[in-house]
PDB file of C-alpha atoms and ligand atoms in Angstrom:
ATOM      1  CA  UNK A   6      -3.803 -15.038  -3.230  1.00 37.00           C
ATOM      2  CA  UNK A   7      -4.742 -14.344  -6.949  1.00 37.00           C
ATOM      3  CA  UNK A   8      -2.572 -12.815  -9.892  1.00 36.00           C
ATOM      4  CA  UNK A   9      -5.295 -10.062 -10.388  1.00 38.00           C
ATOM      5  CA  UNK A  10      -3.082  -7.359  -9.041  1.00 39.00           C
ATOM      6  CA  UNK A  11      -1.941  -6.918 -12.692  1.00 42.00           C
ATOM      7  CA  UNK A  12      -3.837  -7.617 -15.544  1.00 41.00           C
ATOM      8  CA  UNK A  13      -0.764  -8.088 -18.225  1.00 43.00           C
ATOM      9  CA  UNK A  14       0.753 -10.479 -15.767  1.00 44.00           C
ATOM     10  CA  UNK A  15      -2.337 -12.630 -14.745  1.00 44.00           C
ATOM     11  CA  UNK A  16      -1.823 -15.239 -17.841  1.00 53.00           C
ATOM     12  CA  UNK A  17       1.971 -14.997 -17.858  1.00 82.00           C
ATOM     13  CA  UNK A  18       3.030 -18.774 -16.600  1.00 89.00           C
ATOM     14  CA  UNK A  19       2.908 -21.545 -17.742  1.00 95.00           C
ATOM     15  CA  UNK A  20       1.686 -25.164 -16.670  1.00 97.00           C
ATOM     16  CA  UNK A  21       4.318 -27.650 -15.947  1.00 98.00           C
ATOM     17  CA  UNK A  22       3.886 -31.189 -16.330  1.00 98.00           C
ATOM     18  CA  UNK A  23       5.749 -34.330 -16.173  1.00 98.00           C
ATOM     19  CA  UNK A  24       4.355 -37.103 -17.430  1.00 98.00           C
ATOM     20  CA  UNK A  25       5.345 -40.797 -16.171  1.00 98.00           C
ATOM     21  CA  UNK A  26       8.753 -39.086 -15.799  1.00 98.00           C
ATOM     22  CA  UNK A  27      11.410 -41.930 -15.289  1.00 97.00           C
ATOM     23  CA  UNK A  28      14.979 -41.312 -13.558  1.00 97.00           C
ATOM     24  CA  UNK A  29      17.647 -42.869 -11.300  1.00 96.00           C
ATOM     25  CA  UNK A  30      20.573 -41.650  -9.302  1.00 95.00           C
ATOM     26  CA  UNK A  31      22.908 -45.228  -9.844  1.00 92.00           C
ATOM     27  CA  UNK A  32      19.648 -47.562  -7.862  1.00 91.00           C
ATOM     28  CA  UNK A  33      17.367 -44.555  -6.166  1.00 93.00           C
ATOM     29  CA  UNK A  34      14.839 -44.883  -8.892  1.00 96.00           C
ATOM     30  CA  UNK A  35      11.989 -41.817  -9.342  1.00 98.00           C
ATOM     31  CA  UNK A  36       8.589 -42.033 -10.995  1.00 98.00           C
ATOM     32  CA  UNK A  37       7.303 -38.985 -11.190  1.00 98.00           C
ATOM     33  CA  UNK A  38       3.429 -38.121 -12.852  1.00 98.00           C
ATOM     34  CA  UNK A  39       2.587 -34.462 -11.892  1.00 98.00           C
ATOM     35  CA  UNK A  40       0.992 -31.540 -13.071  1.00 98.00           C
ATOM     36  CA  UNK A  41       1.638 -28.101 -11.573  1.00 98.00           C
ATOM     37  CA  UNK A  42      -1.133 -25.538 -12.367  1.00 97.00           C
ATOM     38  CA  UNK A  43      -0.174 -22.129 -14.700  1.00 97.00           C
ATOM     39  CA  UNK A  44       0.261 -18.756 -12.620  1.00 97.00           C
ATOM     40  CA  UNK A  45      -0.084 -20.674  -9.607  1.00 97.00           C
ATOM     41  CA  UNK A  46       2.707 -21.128  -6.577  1.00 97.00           C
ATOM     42  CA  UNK A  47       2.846 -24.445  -5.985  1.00 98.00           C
ATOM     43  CA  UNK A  48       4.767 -25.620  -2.588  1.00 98.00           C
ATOM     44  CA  UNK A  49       6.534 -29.164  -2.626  1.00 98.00           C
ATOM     45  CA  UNK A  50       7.397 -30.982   0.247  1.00 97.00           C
ATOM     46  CA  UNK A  51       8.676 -34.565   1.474  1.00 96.00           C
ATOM     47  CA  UNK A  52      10.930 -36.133   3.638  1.00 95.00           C
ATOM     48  CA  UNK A  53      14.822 -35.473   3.143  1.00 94.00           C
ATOM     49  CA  UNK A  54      16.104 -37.632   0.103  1.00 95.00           C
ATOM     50  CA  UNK A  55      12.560 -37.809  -1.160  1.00 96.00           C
ATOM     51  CA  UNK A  56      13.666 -36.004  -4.385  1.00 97.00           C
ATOM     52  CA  UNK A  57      12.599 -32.656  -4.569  1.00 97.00           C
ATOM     53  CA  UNK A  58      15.710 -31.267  -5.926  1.00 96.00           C
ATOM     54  CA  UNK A  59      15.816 -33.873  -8.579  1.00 97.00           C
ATOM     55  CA  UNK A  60      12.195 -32.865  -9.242  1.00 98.00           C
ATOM     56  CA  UNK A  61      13.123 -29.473 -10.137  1.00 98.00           C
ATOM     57  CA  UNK A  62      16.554 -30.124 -11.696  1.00 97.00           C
ATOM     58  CA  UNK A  63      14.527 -32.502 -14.020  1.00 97.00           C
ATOM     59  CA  UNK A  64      12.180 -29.275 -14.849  1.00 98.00           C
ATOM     60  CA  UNK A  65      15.171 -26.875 -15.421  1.00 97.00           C
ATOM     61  CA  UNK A  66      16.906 -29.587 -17.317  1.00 96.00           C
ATOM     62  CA  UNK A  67      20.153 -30.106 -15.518  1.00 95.00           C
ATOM     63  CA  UNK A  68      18.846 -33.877 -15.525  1.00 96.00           C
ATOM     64  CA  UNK A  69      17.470 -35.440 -18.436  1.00 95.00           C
ATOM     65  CA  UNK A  70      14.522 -37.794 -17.834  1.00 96.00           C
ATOM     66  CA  UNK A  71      14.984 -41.708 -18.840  1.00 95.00           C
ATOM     67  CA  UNK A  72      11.687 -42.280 -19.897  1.00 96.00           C
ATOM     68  CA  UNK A  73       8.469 -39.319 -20.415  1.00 97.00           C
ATOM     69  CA  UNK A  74       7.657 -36.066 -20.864  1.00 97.00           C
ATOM     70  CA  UNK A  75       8.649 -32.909 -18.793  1.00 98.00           C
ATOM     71  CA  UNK A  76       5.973 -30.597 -20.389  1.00 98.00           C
ATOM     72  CA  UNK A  77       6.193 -26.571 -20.158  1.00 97.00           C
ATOM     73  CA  UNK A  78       3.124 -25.144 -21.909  1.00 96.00           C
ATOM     74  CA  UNK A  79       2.223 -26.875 -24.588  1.00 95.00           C
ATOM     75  CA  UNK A  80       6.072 -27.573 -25.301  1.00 95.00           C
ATOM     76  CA  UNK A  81       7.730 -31.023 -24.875  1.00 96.00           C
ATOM     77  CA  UNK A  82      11.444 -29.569 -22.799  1.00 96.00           C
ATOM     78  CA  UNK A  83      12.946 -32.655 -22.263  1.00 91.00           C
ATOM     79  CA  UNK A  84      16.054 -32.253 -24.908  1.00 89.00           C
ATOM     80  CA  UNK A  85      16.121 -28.682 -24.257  1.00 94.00           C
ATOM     81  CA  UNK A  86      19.731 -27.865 -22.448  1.00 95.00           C
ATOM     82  CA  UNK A  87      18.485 -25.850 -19.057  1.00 93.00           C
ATOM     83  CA  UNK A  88      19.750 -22.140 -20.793  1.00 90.00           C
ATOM     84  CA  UNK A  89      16.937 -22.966 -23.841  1.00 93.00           C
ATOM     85  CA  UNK A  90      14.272 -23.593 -21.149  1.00 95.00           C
ATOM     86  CA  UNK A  91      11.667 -20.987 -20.175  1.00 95.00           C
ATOM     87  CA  UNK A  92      13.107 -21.527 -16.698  1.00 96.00           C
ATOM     88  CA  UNK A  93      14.594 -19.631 -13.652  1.00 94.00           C
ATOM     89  CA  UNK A  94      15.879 -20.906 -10.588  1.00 93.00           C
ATOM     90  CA  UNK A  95      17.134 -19.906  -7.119  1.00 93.00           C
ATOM     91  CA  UNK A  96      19.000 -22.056  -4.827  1.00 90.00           C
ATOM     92  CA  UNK A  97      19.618 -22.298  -1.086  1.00 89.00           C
ATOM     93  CA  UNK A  98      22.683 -20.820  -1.468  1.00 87.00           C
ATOM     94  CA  UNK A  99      25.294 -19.814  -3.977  1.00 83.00           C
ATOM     95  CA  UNK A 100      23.427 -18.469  -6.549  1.00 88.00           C
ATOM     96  CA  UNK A 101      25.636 -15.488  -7.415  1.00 95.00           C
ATOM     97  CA  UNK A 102      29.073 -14.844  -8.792  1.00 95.00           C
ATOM     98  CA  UNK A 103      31.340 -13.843  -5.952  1.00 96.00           C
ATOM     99  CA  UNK A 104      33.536 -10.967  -8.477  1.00 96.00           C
ATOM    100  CA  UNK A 105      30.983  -9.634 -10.064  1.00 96.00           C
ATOM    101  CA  UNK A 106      28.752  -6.548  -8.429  1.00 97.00           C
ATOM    102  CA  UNK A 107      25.125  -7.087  -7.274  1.00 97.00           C
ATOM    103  CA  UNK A 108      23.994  -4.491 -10.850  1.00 96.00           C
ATOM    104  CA  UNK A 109      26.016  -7.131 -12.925  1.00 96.00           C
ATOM    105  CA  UNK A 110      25.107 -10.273 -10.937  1.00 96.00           C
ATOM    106  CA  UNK A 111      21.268  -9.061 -11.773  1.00 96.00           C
ATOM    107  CA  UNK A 112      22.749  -7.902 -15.334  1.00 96.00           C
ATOM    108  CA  UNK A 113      23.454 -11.759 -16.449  1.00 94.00           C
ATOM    109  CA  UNK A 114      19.894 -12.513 -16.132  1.00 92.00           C
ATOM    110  CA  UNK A 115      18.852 -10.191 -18.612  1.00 91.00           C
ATOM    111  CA  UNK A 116      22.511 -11.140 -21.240  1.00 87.00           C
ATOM    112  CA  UNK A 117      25.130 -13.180 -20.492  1.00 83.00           C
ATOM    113  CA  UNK A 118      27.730 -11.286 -22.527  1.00 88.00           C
ATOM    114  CA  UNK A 119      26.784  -8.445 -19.837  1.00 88.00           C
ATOM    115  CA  UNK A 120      26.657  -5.928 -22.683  1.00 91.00           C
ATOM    116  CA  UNK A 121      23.619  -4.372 -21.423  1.00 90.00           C
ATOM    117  CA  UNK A 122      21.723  -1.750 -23.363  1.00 93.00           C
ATOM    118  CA  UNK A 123      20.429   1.380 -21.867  1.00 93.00           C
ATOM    119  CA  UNK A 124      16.882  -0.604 -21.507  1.00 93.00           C
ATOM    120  CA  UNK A 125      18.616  -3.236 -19.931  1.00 93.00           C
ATOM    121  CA  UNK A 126      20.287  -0.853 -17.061  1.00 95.00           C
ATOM    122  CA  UNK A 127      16.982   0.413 -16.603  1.00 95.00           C
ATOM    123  CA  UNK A 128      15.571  -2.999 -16.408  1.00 95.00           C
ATOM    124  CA  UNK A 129      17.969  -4.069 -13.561  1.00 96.00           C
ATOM    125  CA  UNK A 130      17.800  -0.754 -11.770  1.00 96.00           C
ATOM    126  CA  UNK A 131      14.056  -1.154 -11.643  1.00 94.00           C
ATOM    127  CA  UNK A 132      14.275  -4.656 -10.382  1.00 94.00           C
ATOM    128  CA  UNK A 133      17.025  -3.685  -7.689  1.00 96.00           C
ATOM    129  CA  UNK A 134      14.405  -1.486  -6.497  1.00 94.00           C
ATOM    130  CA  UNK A 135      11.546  -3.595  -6.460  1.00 91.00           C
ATOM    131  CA  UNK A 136      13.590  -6.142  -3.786  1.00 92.00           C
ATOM    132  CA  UNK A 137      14.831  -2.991  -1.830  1.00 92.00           C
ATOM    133  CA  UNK A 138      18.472  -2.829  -2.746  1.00 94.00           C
ATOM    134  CA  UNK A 139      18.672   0.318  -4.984  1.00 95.00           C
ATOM    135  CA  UNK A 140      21.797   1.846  -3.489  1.00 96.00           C
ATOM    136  CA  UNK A 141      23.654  -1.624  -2.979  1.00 97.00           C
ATOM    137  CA  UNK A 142      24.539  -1.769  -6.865  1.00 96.00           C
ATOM    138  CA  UNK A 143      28.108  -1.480  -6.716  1.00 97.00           C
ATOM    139  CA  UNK A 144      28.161  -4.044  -3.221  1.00 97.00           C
ATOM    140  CA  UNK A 145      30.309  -7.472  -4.205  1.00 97.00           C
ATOM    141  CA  UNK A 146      28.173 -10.511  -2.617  1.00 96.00           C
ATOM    142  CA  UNK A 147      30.148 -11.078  -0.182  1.00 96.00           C
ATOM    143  CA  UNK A 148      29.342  -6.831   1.304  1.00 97.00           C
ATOM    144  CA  UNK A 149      25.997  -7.967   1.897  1.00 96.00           C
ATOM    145  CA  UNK A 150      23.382 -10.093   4.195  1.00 92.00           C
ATOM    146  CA  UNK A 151      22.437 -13.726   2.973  1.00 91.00           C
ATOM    147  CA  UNK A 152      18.940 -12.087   2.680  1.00 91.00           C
ATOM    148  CA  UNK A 153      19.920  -9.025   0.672  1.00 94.00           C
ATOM    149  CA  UNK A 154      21.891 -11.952  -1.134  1.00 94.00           C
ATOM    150  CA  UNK A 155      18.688 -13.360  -1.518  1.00 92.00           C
ATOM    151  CA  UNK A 156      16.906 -10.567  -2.816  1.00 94.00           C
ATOM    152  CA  UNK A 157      19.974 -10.052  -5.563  1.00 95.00           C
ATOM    153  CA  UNK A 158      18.382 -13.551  -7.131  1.00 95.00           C
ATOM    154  CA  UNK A 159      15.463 -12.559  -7.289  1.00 93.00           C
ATOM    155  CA  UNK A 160      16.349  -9.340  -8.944  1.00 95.00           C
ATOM    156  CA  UNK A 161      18.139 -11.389 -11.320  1.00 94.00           C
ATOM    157  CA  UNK A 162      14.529 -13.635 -11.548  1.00 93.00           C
ATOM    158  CA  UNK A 163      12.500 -10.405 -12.875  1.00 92.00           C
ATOM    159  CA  UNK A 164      14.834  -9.218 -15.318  1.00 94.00           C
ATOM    160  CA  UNK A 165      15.019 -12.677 -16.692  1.00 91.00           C
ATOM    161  CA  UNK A 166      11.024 -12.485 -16.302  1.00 90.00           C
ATOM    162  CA  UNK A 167      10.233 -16.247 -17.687  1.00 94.00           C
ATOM    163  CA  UNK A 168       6.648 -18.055 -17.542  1.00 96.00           C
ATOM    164  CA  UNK A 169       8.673 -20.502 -14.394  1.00 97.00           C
ATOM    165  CA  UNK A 170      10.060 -19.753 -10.816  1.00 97.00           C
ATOM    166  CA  UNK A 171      11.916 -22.472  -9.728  1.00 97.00           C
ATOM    167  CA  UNK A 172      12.990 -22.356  -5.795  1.00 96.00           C
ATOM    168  CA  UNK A 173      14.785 -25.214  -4.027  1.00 96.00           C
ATOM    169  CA  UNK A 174      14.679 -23.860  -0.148  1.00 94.00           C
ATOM    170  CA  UNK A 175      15.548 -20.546  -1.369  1.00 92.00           C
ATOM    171  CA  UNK A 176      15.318 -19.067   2.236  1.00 91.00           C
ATOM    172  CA  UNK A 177      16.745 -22.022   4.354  1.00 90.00           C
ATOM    173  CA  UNK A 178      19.261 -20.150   5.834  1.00 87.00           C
ATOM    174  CA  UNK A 179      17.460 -16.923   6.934  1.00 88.00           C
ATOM    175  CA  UNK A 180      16.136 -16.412  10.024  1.00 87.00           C
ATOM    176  CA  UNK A 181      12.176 -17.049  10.733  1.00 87.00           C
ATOM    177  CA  UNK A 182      11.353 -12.956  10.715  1.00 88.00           C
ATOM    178  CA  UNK A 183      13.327 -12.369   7.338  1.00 89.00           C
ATOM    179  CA  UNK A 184      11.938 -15.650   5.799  1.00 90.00           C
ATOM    180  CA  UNK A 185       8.570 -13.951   6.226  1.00 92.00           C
ATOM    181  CA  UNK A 186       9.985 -10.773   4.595  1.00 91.00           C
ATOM    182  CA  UNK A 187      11.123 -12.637   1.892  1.00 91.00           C
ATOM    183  CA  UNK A 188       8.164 -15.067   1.377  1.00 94.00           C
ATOM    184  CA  UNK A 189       6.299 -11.751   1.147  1.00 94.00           C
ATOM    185  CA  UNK A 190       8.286 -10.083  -1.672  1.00 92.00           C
ATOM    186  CA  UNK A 191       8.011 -13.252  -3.107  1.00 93.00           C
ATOM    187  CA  UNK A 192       4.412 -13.129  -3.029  1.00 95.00           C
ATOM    188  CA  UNK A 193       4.177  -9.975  -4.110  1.00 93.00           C
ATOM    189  CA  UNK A 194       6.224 -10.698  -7.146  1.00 92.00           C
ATOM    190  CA  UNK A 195       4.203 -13.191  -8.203  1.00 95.00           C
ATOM    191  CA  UNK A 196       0.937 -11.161  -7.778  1.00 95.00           C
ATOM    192  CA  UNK A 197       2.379  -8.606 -10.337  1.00 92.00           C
ATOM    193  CA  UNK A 198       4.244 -11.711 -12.684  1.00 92.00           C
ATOM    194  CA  UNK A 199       2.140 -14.061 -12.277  1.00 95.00           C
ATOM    195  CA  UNK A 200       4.345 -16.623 -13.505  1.00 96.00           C
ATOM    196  CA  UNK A 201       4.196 -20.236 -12.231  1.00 98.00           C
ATOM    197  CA  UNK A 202       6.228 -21.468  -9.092  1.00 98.00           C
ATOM    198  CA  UNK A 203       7.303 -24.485  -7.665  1.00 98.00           C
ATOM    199  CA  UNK A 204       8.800 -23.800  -4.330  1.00 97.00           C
ATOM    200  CA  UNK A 205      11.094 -26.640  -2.551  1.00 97.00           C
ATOM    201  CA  UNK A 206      10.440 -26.177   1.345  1.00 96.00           C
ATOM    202  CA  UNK A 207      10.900 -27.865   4.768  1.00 93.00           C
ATOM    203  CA  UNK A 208       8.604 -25.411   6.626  1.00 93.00           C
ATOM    204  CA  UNK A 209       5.142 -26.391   6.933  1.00 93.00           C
ATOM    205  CA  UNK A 210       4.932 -22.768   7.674  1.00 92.00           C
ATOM    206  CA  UNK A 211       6.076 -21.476   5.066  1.00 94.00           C
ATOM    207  CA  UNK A 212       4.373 -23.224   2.529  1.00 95.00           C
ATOM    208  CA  UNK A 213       1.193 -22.373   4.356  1.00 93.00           C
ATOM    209  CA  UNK A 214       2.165 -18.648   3.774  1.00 92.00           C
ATOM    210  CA  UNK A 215       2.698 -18.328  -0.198  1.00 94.00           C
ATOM    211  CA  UNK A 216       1.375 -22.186  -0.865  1.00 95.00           C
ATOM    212  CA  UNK A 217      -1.628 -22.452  -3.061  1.00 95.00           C
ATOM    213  CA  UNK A 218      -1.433 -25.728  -4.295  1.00 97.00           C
ATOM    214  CA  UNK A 219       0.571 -29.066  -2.581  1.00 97.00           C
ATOM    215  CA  UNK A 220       2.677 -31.273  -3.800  1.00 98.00           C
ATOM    216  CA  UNK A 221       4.345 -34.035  -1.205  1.00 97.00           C
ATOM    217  CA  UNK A 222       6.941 -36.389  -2.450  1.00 98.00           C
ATOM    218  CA  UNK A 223       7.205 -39.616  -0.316  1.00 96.00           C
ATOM    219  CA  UNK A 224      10.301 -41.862  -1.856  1.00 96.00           C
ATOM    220  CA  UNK A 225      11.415 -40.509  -5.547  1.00 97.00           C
ATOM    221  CA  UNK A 226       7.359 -40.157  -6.180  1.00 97.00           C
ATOM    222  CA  UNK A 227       4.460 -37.977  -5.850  1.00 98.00           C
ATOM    223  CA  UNK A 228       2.451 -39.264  -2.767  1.00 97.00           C
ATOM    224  CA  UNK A 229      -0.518 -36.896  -2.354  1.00 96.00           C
ATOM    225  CA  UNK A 230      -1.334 -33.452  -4.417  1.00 96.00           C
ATOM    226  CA  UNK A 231      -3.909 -30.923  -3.748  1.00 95.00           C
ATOM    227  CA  UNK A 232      -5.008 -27.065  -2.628  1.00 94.00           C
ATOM    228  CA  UNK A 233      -2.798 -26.105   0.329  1.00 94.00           C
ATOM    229  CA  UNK A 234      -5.877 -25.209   2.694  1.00 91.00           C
ATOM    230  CA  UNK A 235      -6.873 -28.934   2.205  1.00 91.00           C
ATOM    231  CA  UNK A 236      -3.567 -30.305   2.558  1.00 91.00           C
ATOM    232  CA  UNK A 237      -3.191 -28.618   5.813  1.00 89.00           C
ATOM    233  CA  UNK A 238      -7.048 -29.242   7.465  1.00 84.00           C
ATOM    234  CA  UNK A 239      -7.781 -32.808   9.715  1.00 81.00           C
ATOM    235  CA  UNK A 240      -8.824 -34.567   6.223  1.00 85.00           C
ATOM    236  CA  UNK A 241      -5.378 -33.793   4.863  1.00 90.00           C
ATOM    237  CA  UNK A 242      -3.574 -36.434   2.997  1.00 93.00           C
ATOM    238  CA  UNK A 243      -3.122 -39.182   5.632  1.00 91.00           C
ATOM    239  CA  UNK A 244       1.016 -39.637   4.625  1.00 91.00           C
ATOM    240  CA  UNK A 245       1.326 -35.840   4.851  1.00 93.00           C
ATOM    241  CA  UNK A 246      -0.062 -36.042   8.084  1.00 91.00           C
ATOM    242  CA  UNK A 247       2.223 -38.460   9.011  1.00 90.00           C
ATOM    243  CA  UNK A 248       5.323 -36.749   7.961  1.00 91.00           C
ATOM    244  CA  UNK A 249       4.028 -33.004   9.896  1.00 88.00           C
ATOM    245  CA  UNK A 250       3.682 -35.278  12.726  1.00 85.00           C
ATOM    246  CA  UNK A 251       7.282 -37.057  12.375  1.00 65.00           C
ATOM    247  CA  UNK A 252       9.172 -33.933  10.910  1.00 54.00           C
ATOM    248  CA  UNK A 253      10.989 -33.643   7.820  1.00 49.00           C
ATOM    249  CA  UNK A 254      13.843 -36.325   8.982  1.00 48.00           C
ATOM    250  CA  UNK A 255      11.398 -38.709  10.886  1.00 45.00           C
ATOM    251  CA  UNK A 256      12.510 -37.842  14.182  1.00 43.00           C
ATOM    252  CA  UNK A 257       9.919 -35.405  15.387  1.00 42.00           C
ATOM    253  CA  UNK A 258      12.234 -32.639  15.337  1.00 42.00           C
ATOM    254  CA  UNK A 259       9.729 -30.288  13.588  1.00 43.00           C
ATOM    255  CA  UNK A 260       6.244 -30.391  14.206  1.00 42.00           C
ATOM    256  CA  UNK A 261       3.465 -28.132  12.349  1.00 42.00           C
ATOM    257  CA  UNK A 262       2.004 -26.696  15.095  1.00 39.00           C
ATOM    258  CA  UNK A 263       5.618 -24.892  15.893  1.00 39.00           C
ATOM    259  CA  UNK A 264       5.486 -21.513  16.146  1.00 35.00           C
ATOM    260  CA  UNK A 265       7.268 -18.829  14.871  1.00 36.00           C
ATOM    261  CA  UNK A 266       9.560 -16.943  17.430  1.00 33.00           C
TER     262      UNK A 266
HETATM  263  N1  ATP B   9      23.987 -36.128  -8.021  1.00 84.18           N
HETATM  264  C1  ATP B   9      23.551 -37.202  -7.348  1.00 84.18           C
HETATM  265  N2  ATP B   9      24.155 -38.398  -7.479  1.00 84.18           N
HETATM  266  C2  ATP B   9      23.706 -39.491  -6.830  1.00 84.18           C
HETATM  267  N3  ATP B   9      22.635 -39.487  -6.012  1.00 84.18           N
HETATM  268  C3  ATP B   9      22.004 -38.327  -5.838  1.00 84.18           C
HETATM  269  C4  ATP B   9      22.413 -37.122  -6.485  1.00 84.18           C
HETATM  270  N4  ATP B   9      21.587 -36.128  -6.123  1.00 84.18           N
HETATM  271  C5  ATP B   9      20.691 -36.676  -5.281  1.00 84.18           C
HETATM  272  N5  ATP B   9      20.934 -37.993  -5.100  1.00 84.18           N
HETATM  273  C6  ATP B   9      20.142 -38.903  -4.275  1.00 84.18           C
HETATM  274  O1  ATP B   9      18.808 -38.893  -4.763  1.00 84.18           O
HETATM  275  C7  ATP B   9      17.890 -38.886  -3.676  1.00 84.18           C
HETATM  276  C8  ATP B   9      16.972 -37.677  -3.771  1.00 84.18           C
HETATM  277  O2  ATP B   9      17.764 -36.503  -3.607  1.00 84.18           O
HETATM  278  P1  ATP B   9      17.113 -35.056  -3.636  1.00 84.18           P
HETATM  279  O3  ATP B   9      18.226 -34.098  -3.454  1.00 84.18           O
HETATM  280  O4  ATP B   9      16.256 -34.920  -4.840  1.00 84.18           O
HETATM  281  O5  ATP B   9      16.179 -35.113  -2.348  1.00 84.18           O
HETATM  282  P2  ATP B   9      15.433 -33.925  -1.590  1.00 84.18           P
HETATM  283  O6  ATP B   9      14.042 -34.396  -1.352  1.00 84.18           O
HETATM  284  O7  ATP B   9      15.628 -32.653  -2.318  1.00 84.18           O
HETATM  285  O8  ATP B   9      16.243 -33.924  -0.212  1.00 84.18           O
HETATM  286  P3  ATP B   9      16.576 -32.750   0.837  1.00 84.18           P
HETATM  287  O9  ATP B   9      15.279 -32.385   1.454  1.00 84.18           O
HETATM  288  O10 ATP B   9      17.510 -33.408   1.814  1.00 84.18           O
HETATM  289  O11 ATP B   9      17.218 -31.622   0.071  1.00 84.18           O
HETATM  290  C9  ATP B   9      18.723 -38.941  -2.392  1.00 84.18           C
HETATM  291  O12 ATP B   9      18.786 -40.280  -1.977  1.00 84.18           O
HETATM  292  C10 ATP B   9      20.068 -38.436  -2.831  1.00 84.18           C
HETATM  293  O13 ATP B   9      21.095 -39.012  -2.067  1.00 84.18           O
END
């Protein structure tokens, strides 16, 4: 997958790195030395607990590192409160405001104070339709699918339009079929963006479908890193072999070789 599909968005993101990045939750210490390449969609994996989530909420800045650098660009982030940070982020679950419609819920990522200009409207109209939902403006959350949920955050992503996606399992809950669907739009997004993303998944799958590069987290650190098709071919990284072959919670429940249905 490249970013060629539009030339004004093939430089847009930006490199993130942390450097000898020190934290702890009370005595689960992370270490965590990393570099995730501009424009590119990088997919991170690990075993549950491993600290994905804390890798990204270290990036977005709802944790503040003990000791190094969490690099964006050539910009040292690491005081920065998250809303100063040239940073987006979609969750699991729960990432819009239950009152407010689907056009306003998308409206916040362009202005908080919701007092949207007439480019702004046009802005989040053009972004409903990009994810499919024009017609659905006036919807509250809770009127539509999780997927079409889904899609309403990453509306909300392209009007904010900054240099980093950040997406902790965004598509857990969906079904394998509209996973795909949304792994696609995803894709697509980031063809015409070109911004840089760090996607949180479980799914060896999935990260095989948008994944360029790999990242694999192994116990509050980074174990192996490399380009996906490497990651994934017999002389992959030996512990990420191990944990395909174990499954995400060490019990063999999920094996790489699963297929959709
Ligand atoms: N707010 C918190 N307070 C205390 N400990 C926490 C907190 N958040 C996470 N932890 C702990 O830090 C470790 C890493 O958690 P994290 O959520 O980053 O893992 P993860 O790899 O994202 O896991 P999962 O795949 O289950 O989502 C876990 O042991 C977790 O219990």
């Amino acid at each position: 997958m490249t970013s060629a599909g539009n030339a004004a968005g093939a430089d847009k993101g930006a490199a993130v790195r942390l450097e000898q990045v020190s934290f702890s939750y009370g005595e689960t210490p992370f270490l965590f030395d990393v570099e995730f390449a501009a424009s590119k969609i990088t997919a991170i994996m690990g075993p549950s607990g491993s600290g994905k989530s804390t890798l990204l909420n270290l990036v977005a800045g709802f944790e503040t590192p003990r000791s190094g650098r969490v690099m964006i660009g050539d910009a040292d982030v690491g005081t920065e409160p998250p809303s100063a940070r040239p940073v987006s982020m979609v969750f699991q679950e729960n990432n819009l405001f239950a009152h407010l419609s689907v056009e306003r819920n998308v409206g916040l990522g362009r202005l908080p104070s919701l007092r949207l200009t007439e480019a702004d409207h046009a802005a989040v109209a053009e972004a409903l339709e990009r994810v499919g939902l024009a017609g659905k403006e006036q919807r509250l959350p809770r009127e539509l699918s999780g997927g079409e949920r889904q899609r309403v955050a990453l509306a909300r992503v392209l009007v904010r339009d900054r240099p980093v996606l950040l997406l902790d399992e965004p598509f857990a809950s969906l079904g394998p079929a509209l996973r795909d669907d949304m792994l696609d739009l995803l894709a697509g997004v980031h063809a015409e963006r070109g911004m840089t993303v760090l996607f949180v998944t479980h799914q060896p799958e999935d990260a095989r479908h948008i994944g360029q590069n790999m990242v694999f987290l192994d116990n509050g650190t980074v174990a192996a890193t490399g380009v996906a098709a490497d990651f994934f071919g017999r002389s992959g990284p030996e512990a990420f072999q191990r944990y395909l072959g174990a499954g995400p919670f060490g019990d063999g429940s999920r094996d790489v070789a699963r297929k959709r249905t």
